[in-house]
PDB file of C-alpha atoms in Angstrom:
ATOM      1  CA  UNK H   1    -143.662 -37.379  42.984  1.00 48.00           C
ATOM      2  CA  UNK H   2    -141.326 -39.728  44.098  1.00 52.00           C
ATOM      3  CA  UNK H   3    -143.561 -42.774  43.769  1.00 55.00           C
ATOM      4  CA  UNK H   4    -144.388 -42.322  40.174  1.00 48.00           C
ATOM      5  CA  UNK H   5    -140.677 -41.699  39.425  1.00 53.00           C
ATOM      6  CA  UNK H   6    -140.562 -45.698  41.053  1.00 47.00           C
ATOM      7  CA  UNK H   7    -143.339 -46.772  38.795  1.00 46.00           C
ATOM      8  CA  UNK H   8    -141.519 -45.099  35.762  1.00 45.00           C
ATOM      9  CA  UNK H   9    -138.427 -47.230  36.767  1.00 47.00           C
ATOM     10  CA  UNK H  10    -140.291 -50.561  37.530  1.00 47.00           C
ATOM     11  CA  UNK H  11    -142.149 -50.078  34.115  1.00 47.00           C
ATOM     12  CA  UNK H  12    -138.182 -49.576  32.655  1.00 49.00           C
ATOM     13  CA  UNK H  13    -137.237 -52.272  34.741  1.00 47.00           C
ATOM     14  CA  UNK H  14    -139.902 -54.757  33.659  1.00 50.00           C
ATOM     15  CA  UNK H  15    -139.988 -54.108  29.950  1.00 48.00           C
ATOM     16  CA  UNK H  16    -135.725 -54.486  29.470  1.00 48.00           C
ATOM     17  CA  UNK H  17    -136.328 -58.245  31.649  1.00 49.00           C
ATOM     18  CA  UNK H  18    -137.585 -60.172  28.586  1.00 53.00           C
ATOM     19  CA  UNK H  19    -134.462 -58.639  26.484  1.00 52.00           C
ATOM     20  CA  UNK H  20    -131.999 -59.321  29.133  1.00 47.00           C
ATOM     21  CA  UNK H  21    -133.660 -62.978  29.706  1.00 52.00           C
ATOM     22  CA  UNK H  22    -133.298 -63.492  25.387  1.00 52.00           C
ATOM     23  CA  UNK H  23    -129.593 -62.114  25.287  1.00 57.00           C
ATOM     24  CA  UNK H  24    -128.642 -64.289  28.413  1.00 60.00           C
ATOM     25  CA  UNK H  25    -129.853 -67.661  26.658  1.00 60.00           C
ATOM     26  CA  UNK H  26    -128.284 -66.616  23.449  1.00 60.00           C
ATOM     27  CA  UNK H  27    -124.987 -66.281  25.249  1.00 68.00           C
ATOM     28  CA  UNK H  28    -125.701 -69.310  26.606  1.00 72.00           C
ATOM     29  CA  UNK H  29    -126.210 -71.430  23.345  1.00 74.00           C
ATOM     30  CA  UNK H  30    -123.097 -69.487  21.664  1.00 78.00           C
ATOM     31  CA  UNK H  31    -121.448 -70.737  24.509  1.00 82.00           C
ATOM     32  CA  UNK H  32    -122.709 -74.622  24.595  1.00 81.00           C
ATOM     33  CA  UNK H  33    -121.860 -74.946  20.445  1.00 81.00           C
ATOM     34  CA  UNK H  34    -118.374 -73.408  21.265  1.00 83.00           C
ATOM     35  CA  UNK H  35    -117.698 -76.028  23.916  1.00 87.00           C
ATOM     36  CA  UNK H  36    -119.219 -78.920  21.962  1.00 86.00           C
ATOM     37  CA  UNK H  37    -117.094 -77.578  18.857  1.00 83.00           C
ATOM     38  CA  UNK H  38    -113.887 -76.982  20.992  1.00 86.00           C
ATOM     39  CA  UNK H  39    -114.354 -80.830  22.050  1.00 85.00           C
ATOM     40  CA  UNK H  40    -115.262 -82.224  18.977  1.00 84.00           C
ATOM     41  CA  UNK H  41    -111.474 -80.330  17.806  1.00 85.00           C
ATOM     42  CA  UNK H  42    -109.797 -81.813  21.090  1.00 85.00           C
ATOM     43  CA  UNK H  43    -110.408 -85.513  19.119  1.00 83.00           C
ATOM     44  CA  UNK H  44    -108.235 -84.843  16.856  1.00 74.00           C
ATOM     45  CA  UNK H  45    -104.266 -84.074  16.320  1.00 72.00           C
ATOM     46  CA  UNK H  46    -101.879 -81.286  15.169  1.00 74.00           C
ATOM     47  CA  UNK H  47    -102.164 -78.380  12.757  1.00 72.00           C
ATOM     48  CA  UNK H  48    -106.015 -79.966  12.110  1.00 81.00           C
ATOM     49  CA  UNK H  49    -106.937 -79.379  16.030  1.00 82.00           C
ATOM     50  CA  UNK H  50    -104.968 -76.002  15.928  1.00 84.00           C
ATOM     51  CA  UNK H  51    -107.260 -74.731  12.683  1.00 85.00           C
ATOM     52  CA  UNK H  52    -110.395 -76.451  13.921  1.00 84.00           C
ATOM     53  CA  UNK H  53    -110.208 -74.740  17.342  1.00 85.00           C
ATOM     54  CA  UNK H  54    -109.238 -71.136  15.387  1.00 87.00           C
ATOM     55  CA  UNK H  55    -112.552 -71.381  13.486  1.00 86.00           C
ATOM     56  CA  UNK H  56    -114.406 -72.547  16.477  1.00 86.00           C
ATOM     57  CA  UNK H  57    -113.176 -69.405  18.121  1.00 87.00           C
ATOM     58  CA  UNK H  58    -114.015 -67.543  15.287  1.00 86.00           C
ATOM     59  CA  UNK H  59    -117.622 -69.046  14.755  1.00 82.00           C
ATOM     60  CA  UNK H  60    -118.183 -68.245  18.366  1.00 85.00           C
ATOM     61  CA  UNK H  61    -117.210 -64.668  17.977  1.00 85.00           C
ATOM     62  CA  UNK H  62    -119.362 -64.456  14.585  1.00 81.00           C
ATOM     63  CA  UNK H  63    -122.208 -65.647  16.295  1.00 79.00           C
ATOM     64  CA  UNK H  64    -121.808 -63.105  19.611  1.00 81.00           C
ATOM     65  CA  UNK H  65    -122.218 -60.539  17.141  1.00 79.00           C
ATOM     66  CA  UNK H  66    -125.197 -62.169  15.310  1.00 73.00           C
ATOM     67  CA  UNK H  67    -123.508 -62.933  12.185  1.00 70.00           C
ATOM     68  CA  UNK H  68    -124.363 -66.544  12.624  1.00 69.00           C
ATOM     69  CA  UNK H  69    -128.060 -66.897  12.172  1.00 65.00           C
ATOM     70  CA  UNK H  70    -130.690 -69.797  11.537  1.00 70.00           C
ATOM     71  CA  UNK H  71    -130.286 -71.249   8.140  1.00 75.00           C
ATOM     72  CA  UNK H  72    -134.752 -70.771   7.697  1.00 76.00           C
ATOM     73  CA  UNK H  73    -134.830 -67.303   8.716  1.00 77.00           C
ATOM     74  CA  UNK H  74    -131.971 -66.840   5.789  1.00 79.00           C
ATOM     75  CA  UNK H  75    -133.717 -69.034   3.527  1.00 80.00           C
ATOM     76  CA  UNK H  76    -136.967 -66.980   3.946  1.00 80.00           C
ATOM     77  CA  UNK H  77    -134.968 -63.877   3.715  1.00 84.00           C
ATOM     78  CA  UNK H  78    -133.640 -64.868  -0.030  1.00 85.00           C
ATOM     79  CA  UNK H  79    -137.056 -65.692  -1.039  1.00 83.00           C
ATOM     80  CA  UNK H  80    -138.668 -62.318  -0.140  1.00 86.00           C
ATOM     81  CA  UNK H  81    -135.164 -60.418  -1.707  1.00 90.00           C
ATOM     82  CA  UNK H  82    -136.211 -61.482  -5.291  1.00 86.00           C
ATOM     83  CA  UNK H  83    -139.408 -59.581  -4.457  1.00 91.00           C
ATOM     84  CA  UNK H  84    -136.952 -56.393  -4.574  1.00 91.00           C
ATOM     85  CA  UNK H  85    -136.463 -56.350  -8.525  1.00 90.00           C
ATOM     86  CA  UNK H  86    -139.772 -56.608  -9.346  1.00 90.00           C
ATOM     87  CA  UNK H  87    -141.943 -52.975 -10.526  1.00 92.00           C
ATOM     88  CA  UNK H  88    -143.667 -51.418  -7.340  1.00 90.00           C
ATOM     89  CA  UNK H  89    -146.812 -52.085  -8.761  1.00 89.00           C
ATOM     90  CA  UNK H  90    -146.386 -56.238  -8.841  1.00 91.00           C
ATOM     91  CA  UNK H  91    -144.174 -56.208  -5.533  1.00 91.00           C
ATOM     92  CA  UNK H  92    -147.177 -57.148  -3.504  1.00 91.00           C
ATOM     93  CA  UNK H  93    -147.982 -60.002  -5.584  1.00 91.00           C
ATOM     94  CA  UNK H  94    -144.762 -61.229  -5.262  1.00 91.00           C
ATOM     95  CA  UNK H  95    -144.325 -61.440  -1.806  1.00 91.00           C
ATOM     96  CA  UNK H  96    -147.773 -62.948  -1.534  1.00 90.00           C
ATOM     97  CA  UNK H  97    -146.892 -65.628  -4.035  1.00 90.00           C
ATOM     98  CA  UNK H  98    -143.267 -66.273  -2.106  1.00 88.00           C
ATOM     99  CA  UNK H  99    -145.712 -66.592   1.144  1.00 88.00           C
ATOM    100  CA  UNK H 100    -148.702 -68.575  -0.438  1.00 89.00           C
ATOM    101  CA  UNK H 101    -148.683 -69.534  -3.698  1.00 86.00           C
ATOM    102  CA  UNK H 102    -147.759 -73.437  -4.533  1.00 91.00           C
ATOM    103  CA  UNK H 103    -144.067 -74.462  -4.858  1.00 89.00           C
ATOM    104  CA  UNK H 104    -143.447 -77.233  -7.870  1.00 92.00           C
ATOM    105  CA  UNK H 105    -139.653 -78.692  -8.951  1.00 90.00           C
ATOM    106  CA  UNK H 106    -136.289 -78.178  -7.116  1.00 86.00           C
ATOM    107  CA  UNK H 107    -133.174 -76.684  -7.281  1.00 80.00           C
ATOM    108  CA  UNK H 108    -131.722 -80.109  -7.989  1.00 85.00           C
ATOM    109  CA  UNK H 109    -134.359 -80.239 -10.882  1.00 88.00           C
ATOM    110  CA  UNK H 110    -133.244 -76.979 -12.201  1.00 89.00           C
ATOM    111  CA  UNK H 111    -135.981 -75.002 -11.454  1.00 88.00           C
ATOM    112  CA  UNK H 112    -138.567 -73.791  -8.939  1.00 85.00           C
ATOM    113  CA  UNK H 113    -141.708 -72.745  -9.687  1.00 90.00           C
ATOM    114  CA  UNK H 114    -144.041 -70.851  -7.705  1.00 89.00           C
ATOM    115  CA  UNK H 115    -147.203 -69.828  -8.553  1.00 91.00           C
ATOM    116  CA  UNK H 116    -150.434 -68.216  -7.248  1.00 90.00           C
ATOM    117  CA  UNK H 117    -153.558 -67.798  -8.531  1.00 90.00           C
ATOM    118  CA  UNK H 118    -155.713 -64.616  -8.438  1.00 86.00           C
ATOM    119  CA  UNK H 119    -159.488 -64.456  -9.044  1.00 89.00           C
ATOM    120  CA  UNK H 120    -159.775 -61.229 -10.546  1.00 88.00           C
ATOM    121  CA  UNK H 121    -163.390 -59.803 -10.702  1.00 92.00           C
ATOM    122  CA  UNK H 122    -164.632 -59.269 -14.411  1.00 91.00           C
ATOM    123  CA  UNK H 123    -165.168 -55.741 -15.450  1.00 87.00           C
TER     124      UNK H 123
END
């Protein structure tokens, strides 16, 4: 009995290692981009370094908690949100013309346009 309790806990044991190993070298980057923030404030002089080194602080906190993330990942977030307001029944569509469909014009243009095209079967 005892040895499959062990193999239970080395299973446990193994499968919280990757997770441990991820949160470690995210502490670790928070941690680098606070110090090269906090020296990049040192540079300067007075109130500025006092208010730079606050909102280092509080960057470093934000991103500890995972408030900070990757500019993409938010990016591709937005994109699949307008998805949300769209009738259940053309949802799918959406999201597949967000992930496939051909992008034309810009935001500095005014407008982007994305579009994908469907073969449907004749009836």
């Amino acid at each position: 009995m005892s040895k499959v309790r062990f193999l239970c806990a080395a299973v446990a044991l193994s499968c919280a290692m990757p997770t441990l190993a991820a949160e470690s070298a995210k502490a670790s980057a928070t941690q680098s981009t606070y110090a090269r923030d906090r020296a990049e404030c040192m540079k300067q002089t007075g109130e500025d370094r006092a208010t730079c080194l606050r909102e280092a602080g509080a960057a470093a906190q934000e991103a500890k908690r995972g408030g900070l993330t990757n500019e993409q990942a938010q990016f591709d977030k937005n994109r699949l949100a307008r998805c949300d307001n769209q009738p259940a029944k053309d949802r799918d569509e959406c999201v597949r013309r967000m992930n496939e469909g051909t992008k034309t014009g810009s935001v500095k243009s005014g407008a982007v346009v994305r579009e994908l095209k469907t073969t449907v079967p004749a009836k």
